[in-house]
GROMACS .gro file of C-alpha atoms in nm:
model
  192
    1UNK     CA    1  -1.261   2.430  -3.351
    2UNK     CA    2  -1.517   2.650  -3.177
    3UNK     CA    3  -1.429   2.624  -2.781
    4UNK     CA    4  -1.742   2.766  -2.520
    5UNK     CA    5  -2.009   2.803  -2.732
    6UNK     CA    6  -2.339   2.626  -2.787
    7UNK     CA    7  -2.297   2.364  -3.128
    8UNK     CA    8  -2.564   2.304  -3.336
    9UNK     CA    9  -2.652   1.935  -3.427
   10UNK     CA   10  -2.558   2.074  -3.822
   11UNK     CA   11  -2.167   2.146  -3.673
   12UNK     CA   12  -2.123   1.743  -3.587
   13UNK     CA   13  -1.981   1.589  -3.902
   14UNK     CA   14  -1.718   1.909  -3.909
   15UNK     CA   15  -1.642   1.868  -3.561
   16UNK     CA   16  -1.569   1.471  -3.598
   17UNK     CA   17  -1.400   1.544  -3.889
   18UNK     CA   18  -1.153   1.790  -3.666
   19UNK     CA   19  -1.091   1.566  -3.398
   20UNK     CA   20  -0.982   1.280  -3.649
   21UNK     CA   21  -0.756   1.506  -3.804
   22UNK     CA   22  -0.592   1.581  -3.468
   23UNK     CA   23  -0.451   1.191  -3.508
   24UNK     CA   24  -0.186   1.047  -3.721
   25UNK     CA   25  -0.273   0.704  -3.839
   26UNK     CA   26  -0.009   0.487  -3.625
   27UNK     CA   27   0.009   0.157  -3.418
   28UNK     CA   28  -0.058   0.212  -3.086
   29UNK     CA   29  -0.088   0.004  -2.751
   30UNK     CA   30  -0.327   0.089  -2.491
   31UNK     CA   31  -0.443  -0.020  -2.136
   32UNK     CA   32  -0.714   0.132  -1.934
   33UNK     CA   33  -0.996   0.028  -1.708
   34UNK     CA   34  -1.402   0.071  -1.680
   35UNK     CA   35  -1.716   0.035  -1.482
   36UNK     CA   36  -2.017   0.021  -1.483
   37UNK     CA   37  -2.236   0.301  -1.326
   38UNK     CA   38  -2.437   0.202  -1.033
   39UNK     CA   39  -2.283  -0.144  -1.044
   40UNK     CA   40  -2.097  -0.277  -0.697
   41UNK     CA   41  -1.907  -0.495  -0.946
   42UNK     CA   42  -1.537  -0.430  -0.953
   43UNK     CA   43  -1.355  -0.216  -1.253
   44UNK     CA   44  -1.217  -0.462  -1.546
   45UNK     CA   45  -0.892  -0.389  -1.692
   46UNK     CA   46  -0.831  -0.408  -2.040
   47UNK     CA   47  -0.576  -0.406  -2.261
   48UNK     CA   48  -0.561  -0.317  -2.673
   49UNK     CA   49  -0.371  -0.242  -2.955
   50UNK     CA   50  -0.511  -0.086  -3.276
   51UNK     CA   51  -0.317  -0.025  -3.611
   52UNK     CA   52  -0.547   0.235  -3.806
   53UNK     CA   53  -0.322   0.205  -4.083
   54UNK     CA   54  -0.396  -0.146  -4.193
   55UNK     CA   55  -0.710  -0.129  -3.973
   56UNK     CA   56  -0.682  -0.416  -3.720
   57UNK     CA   57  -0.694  -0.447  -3.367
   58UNK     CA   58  -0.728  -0.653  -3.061
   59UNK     CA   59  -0.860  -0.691  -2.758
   60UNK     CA   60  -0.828  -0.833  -2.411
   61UNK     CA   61  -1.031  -0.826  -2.118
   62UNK     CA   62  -0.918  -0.904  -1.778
   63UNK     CA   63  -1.061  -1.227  -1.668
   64UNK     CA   64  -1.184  -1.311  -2.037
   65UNK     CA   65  -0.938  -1.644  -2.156
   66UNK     CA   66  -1.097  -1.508  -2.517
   67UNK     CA   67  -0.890  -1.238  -2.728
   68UNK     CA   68  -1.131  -1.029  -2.974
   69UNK     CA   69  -0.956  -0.943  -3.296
   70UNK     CA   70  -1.008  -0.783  -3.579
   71UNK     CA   71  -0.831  -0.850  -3.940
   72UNK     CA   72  -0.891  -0.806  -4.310
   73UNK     CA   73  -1.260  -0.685  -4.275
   74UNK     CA   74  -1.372  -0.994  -4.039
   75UNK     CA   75  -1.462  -0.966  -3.658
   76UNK     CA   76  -1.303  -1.274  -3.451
   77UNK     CA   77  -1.513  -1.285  -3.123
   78UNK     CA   78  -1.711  -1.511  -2.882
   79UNK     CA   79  -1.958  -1.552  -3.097
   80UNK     CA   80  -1.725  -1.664  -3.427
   81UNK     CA   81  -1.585  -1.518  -3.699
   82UNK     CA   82  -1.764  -1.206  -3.885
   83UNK     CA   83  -1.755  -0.971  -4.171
   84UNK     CA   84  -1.764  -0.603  -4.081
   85UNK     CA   85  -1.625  -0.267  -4.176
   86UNK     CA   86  -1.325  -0.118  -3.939
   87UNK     CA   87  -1.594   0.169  -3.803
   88UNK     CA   88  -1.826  -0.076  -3.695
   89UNK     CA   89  -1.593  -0.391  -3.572
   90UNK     CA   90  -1.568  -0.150  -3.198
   91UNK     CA   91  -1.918  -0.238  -3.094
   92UNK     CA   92  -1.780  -0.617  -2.984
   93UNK     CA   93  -1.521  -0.431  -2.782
   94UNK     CA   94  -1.620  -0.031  -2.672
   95UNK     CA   95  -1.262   0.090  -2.570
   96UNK     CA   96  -1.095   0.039  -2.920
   97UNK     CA   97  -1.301   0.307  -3.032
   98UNK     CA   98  -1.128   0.534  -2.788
   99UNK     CA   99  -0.796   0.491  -3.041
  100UNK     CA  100  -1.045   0.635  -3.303
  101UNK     CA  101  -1.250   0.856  -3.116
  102UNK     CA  102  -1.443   0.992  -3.432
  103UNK     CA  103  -1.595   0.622  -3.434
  104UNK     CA  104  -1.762   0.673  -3.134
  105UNK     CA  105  -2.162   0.656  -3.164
  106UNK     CA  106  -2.188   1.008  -3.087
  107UNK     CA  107  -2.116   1.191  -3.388
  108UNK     CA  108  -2.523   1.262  -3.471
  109UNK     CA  109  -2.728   1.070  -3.705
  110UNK     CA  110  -2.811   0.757  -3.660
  111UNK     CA  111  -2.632   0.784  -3.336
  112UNK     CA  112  -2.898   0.932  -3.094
  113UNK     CA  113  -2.626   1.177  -2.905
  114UNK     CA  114  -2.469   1.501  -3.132
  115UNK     CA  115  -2.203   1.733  -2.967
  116UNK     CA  116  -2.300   2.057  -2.761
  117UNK     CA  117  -2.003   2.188  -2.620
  118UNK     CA  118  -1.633   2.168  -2.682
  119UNK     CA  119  -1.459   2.297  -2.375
  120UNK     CA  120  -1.035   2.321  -2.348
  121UNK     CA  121  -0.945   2.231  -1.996
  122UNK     CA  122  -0.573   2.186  -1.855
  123UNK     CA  123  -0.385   2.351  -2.193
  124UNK     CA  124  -0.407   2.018  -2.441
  125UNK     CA  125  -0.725   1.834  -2.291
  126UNK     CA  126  -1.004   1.860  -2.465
  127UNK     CA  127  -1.352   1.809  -2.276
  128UNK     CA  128  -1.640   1.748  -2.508
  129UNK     CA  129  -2.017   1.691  -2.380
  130UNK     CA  130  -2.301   1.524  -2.593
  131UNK     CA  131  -2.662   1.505  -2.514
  132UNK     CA  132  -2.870   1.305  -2.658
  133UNK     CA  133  -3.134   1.431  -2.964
  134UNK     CA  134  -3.449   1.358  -2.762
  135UNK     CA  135  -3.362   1.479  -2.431
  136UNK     CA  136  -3.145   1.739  -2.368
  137UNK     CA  137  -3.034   1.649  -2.002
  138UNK     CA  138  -2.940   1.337  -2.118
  139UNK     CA  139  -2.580   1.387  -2.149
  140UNK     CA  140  -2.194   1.217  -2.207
  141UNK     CA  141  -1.871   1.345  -2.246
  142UNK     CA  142  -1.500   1.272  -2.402
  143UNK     CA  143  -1.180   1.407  -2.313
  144UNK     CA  144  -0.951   1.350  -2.610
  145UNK     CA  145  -0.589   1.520  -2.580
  146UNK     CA  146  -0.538   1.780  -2.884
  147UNK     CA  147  -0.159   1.644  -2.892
  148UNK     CA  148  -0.258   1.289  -2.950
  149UNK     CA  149  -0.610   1.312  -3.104
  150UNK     CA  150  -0.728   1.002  -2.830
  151UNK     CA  151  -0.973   1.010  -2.612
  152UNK     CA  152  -0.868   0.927  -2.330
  153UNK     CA  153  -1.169   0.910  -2.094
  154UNK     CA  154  -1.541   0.829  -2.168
  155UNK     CA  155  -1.786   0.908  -1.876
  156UNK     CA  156  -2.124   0.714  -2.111
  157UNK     CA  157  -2.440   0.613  -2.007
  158UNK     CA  158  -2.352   0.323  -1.912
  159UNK     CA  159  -2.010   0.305  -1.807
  160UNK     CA  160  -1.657   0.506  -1.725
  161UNK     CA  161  -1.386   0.398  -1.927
  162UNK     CA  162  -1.058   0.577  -1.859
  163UNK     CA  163  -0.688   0.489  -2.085
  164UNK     CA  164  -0.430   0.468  -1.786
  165UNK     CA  165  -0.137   0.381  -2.051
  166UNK     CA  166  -0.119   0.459  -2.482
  167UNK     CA  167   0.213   0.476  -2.660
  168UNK     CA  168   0.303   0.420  -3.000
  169UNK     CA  169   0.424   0.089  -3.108
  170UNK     CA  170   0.693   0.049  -3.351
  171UNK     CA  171   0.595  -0.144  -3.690
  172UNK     CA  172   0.818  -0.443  -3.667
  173UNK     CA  173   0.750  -0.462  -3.237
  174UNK     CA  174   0.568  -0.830  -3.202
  175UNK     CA  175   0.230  -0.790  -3.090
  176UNK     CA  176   0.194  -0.827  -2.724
  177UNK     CA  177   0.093  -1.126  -2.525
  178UNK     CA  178  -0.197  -1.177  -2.335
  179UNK     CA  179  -0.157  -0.928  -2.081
  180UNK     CA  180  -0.166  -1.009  -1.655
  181UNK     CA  181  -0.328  -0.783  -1.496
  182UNK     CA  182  -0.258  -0.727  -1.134
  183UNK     CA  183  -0.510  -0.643  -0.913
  184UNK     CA  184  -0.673  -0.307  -0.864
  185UNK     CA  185  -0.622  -0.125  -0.530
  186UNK     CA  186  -0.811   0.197  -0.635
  187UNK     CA  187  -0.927   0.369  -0.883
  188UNK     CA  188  -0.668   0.539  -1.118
  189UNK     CA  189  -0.538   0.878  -1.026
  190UNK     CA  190  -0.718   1.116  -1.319
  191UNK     CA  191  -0.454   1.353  -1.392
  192UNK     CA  192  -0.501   1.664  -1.657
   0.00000   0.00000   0.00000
């Protein structure tokens, strides 16, 4: 991995192919929390667990009474049952793809953002900006830990998600229940 220098849009699918390689195909349970940008609303809390390994996942959204899943190539949501590949099944729900951050649109072609700049900051934490093919100061970053290969905060276009809790779940540990949220008194404290 090249750290400080300028990448060129050609570097991408080696890149991507890096950071998933930094990851070892486990279960794992995760809770975090996002905004919007330039919203007043209030941050959401979420909660997930994804299994790369048999490639499932699911999803819960504070305030939401509806779990997203996904099982056995089909896409349980809102809007009824689908069929759709494991890569694609995050778009329904953005922060599983933080589990697999090498899913993330950002990767270059047909995403519209490619990878610029991978920067190490804080010994394992990995800080890595995008900008977008048509406009150069149109710009996102990740910060995925090397030790974990998960990214564990997204600062998009849109919105800030940020993991507050991911561990590793054993293989015979129930799945969770539908998680209760208390109630946010600040921000969480971004530590690196």
């Amino acid at each position: 991995m090249r750290f400080d220098t300028v990448l060129a849009a050609t570097d991408a699918p080696s890149l991507r192919e890096e950071f998933a390689a930094l990851r070892r195909p486990a279960r794992r349970l995760a809770r975090g929390v996002i905004v919007l940008r330039g919203d007043s609303a209030q941050p959401r809390q979420f909660q997930l667990v994804v299994d790369e390994r048999d490639e499932s996942w699911t999803f819960d959204w504070q305030g939401d009474r509806h779990r997203d899943q996904y099982a056995e190539g089909v896409l349980h949501s809102v809007d009824g049952p689908v069929e759709v590949s494991f890569a694609r099944s995050g778009t329904v729900a953005s922060p599983v793809r933080l589990l697999t951050p090498e899913l993330l649109p950002l990767w270059g072609s047909p995403a519209s953002f490619v990878p610029v700049l991978v920067q190490r900051i804080h010994g394992h934490w990995l800080l890595v900006t995008f900008e977008h093919e048509r406009d150069p100061a149109d710009r996102v970053t990740v910060v995925i830990d090397e030790r974990d290969g998960i990214a564990h905060r997204w600062y998009g276009t849109r919105e800030v998600t940020v993991l507050t809790q991911v561990r590793m779940m054993d293989d015979d540990e129930p799945a969770p229940p539908r998680p209760r949220f208390s109630r946010l008194s600040e921000w969480p404290a971004l530590e690196y």
